[in-house]
Tab-separated table of C-alpha atoms in Angstrom:
chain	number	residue	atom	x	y	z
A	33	UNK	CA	27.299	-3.189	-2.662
A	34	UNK	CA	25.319	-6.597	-2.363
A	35	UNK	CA	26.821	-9.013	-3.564
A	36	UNK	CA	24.109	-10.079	-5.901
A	37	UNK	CA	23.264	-6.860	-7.385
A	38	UNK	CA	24.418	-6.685	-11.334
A	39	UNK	CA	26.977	-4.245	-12.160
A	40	UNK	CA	27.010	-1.357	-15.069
A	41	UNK	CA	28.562	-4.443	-16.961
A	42	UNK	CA	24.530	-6.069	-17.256
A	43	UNK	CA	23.130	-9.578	-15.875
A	44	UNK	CA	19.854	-8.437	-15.488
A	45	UNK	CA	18.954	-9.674	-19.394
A	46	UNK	CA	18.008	-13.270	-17.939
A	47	UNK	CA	17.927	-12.452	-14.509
A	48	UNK	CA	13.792	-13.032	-13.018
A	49	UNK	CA	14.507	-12.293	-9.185
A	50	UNK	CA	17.446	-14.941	-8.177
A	51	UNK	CA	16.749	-16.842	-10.965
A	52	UNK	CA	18.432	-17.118	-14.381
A	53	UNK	CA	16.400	-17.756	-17.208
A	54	UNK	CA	16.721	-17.916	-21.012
A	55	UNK	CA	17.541	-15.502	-23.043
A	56	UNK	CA	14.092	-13.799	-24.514
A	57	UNK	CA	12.041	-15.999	-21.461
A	58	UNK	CA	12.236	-12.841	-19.126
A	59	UNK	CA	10.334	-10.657	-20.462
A	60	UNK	CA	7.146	-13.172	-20.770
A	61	UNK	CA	7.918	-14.158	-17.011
A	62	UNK	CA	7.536	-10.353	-16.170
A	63	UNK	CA	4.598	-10.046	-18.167
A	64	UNK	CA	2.446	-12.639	-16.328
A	65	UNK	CA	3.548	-10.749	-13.095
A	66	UNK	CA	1.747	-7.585	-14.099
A	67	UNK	CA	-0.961	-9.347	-15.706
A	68	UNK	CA	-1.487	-10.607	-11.900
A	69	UNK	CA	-1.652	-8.161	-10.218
A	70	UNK	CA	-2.676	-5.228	-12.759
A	71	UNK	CA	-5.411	-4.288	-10.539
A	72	UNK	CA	-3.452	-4.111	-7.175
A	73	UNK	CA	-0.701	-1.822	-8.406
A	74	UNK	CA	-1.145	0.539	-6.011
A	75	UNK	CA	-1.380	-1.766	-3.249
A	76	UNK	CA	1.932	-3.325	-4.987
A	77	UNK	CA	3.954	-0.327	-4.149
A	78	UNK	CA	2.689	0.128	-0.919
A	79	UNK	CA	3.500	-2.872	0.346
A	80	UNK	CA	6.864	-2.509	-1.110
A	81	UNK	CA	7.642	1.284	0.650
A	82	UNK	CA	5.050	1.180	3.286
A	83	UNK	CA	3.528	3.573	1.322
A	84	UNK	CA	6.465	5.884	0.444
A	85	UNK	CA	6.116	5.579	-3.139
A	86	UNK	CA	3.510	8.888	-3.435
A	87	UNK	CA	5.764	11.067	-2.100
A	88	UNK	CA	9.010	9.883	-4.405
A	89	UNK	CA	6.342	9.956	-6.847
A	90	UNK	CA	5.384	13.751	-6.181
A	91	UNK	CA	9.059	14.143	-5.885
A	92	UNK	CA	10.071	12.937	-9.795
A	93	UNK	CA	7.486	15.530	-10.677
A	94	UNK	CA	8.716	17.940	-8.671
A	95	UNK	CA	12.448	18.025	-9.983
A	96	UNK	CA	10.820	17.444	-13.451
A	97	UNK	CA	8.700	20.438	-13.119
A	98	UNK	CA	7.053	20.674	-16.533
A	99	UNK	CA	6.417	23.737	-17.619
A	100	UNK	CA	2.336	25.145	-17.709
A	101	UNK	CA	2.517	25.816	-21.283
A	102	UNK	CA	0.642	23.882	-24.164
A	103	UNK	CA	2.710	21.531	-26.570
A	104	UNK	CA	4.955	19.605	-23.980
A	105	UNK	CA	5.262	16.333	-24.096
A	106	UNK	CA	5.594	13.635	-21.794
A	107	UNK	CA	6.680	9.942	-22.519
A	108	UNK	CA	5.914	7.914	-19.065
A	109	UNK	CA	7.142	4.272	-19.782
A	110	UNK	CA	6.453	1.374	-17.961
A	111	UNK	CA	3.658	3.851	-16.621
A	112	UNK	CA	0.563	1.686	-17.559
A	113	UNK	CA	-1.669	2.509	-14.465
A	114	UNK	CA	-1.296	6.595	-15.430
A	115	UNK	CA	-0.188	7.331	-11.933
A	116	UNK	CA	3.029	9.702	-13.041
A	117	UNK	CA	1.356	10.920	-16.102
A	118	UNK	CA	-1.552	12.088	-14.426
A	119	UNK	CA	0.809	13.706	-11.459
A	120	UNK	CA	2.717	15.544	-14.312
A	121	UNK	CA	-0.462	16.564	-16.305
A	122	UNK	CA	-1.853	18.104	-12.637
A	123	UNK	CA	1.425	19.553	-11.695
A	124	UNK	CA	1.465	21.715	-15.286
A	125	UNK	CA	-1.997	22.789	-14.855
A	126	UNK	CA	-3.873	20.341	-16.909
A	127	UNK	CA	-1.288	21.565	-20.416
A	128	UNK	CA	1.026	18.840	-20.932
A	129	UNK	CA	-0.215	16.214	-22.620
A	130	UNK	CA	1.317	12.464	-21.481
A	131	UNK	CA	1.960	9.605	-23.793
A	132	UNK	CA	1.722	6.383	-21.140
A	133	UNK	CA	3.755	3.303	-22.771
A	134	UNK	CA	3.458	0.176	-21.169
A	135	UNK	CA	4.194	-3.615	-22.718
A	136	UNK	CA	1.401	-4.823	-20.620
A	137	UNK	CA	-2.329	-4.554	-21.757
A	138	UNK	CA	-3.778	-5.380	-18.281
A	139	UNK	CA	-1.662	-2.196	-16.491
A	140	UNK	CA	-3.105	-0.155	-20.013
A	141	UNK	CA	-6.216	-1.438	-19.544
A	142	UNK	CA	-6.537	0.654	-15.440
A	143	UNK	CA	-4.540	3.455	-17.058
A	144	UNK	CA	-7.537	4.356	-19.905
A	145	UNK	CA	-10.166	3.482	-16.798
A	146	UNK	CA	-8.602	6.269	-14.568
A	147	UNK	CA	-7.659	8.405	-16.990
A	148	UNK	CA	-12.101	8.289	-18.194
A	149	UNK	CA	-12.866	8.902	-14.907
A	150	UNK	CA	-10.046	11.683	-14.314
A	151	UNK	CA	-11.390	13.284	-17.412
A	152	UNK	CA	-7.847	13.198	-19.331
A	153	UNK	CA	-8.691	11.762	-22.301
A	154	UNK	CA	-7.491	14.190	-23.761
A	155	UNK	CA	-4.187	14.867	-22.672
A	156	UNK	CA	-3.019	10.927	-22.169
A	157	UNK	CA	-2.324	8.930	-24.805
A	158	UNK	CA	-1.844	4.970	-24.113
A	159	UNK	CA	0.508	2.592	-26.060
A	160	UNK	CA	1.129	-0.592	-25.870
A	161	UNK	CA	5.021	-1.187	-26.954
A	162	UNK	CA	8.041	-2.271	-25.905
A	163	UNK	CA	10.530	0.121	-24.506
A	164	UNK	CA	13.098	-1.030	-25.962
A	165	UNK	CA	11.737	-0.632	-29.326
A	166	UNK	CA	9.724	2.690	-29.097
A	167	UNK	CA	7.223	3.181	-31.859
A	168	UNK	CA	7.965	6.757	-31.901
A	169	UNK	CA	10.125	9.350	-34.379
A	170	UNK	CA	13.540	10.461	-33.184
A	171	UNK	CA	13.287	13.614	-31.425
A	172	UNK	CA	9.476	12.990	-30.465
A	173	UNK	CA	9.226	14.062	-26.723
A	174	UNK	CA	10.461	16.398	-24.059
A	175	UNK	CA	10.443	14.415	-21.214
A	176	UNK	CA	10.918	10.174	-20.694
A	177	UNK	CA	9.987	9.355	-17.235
A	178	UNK	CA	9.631	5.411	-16.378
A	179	UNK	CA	8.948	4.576	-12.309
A	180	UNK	CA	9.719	0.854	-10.674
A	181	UNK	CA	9.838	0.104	-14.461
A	182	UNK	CA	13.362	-0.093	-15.794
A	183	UNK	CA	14.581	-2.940	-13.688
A	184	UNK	CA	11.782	-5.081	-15.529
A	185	UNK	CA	13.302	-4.146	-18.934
A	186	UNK	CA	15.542	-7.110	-19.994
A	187	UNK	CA	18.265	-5.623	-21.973
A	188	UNK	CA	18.798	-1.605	-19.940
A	189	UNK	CA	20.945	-0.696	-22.271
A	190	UNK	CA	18.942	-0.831	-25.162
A	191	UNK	CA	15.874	0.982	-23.174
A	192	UNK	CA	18.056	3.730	-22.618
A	193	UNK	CA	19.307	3.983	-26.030
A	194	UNK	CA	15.547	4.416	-27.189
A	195	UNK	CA	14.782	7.163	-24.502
A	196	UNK	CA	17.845	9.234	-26.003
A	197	UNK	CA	16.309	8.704	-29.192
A	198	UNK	CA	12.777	10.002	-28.854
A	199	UNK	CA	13.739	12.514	-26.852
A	200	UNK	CA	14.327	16.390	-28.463
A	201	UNK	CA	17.680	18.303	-27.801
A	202	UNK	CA	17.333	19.276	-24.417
A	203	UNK	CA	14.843	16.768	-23.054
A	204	UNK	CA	15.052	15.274	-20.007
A	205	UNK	CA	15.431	11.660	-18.875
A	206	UNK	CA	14.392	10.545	-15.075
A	207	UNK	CA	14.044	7.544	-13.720
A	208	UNK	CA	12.552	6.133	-10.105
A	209	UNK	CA	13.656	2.820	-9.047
A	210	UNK	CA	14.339	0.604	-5.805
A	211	UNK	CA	17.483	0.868	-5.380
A	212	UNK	CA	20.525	0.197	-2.611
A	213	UNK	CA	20.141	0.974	0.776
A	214	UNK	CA	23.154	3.327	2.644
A	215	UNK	CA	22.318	3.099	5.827
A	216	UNK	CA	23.297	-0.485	7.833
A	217	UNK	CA	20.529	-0.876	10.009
A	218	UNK	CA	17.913	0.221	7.776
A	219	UNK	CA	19.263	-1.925	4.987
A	220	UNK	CA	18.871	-4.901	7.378
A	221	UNK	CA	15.584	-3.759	8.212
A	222	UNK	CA	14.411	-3.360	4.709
A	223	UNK	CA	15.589	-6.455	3.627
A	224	UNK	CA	14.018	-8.672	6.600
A	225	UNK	CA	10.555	-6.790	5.506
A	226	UNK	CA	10.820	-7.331	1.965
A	227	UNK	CA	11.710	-11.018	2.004
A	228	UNK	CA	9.595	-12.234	4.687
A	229	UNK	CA	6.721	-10.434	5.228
A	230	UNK	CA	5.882	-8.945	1.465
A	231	UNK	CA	5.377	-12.355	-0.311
A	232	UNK	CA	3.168	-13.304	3.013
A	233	UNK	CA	1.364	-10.217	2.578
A	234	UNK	CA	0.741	-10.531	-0.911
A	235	UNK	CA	-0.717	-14.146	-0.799
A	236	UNK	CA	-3.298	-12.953	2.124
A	237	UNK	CA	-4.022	-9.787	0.138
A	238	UNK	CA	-3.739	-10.768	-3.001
A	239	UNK	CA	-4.186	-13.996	-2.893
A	240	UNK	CA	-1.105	-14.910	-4.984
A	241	UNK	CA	2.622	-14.447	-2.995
A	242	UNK	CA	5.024	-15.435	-5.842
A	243	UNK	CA	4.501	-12.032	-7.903
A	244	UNK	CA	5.648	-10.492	-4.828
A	245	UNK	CA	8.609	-12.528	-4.233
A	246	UNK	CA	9.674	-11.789	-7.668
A	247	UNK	CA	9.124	-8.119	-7.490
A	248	UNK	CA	11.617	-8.242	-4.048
A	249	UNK	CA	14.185	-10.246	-5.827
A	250	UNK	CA	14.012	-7.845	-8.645
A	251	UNK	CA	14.979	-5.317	-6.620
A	252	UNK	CA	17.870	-6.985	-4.646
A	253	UNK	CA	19.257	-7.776	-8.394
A	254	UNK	CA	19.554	-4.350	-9.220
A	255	UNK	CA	22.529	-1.961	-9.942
A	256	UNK	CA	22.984	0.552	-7.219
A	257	UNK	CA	22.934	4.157	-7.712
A	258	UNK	CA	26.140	4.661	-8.971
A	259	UNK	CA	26.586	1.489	-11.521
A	260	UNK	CA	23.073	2.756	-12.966
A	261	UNK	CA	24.143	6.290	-13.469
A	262	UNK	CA	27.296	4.909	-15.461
A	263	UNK	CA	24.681	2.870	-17.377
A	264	UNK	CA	22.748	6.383	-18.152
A	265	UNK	CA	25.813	8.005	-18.724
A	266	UNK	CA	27.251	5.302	-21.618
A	267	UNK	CA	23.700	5.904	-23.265
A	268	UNK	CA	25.097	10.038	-24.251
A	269	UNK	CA	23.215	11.649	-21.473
A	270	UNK	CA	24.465	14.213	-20.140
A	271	UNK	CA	24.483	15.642	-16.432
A	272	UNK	CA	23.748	12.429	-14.937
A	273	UNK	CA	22.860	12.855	-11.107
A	274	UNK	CA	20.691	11.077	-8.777
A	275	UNK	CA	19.044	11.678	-5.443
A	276	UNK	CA	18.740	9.049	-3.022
A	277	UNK	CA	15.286	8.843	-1.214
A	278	UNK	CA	14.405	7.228	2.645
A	279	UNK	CA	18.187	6.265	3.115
A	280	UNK	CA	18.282	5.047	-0.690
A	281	UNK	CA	15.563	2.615	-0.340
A	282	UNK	CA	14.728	4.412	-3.487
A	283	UNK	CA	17.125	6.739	-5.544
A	284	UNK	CA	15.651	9.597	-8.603
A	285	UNK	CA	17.944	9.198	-11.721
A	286	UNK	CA	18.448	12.469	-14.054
A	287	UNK	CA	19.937	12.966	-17.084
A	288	UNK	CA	20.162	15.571	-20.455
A	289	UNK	CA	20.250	15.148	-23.668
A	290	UNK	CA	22.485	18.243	-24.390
């Protein structure tokens, strides 16, 4: 594991990329970086997988595979754009019905645009909140998804506590994130492409490199696969199990709540 990764122990509470800032600064820090570049989110995540993100996208939904019935429930956090709650909504035949939480109002803001122009209205629902303090009953939802989300979240722990809360016996918990690369020459690969050309990219593209260098940091800073399931695991779900995605460049988190 890198040495520079956080453990299952925490560090990521004041951690913003490399950086370590004061405790409750982080999460304003993160904000301003999605209030930036709101609008390129897409274009974010490509430049961050080369793409690969819409297939370990179609992938979460996949192994979530919500059922084609009316009354499910989806709570996508971190989600603000719509892009997995619209996925899941599509891949159960237009009868689930998505709840997309998000702490920023700019990523809200294209989530209700898309979701007018998708003609969801009414099966998305968007909330502006803080995951972890979910405005929502215990036993609320049958699903919690969050994507490239959860490593934002200053305190983990806490977010995870609040997904086992709102969801119902049963419910399901997964979770898509950057995460460590397994293979040697790959990692080295990866790592020369996210530190060096991604910023670059970002300031020609986007006109602004330093969200970009954050986002890359944030990534390196991490817990690998095995330190985040124990995290999952301490917050009472059960049947924790990941899959590991493009030699673990990204790894699928799942858990129960039995």
């Amino acid at each position: 594991m890198s040495e520079q990764r956080t453990t299952a122990a925490g560090g990521m509470e004041t951690s913003y990329g490399f950086k370590d800032v004061g405790a409750g600064d982080k999460q304003t820090l993160v904000n301003d970086v999605f209030h930036r570049v709101a609008g390129r989110y897409d274009l974010m995540n490509d430049l961050m997988s080369g793409g690969l993100h819409r297939l370990w996208k179609d992938a979460l939904v996949s192994w979530l595979n919500p059922p084609k019935r009316p009354g499910w429930k989806v709570l996508d956090v971190a989600g603000g754009t719509g892009d997995i709650a619209f996925r899941i909504i599509d891949a159960s035949h237009g009868n689930a019905h998505a709840t997309v939480l998000d702490i920023n109002g700019s990523m809200l803001a294209v989530g209700r645009e898309r979701a007018a122009k998708r003609g969801l209205e009414a099966n998305t629902d968007f909330v502006e909140a803080n995951a972890e303090e979910l405005p929502f009953a215990d036993e609320t939802f049958d699903a919690y998804t969050i994507a490239f989300g959860i490593r934002n979240v200053p305190r983990i722990e806490v977010a995870l506590s609040e997904a086992f809360r709102v969801l119902k016996p049963g419910g399901r918990f997964l979770c898509l994130e950057f995460s460590e690369v397994e293979m040697p020459l790959l990692d080295r690969v990866y790592e020369a492409w996210s530190f060096n050309a991604i910023p670059r990219i970002g300031q020609i593209v986007a006109g602004d490199g330093e969200p970009y260098a954050y986002l890359v940091e944030s990534i390196r800073k991490f817990p690998n696969q095995a330190n985040f399931a124990s995290m999952i695991g301490r917050a009472r779900f059960d049947r924790v199990t990941w899959r590991n995605y493009s030699g673990g460049i990204a790894a699928l988190h799942s858990g129960s709540k039995l």
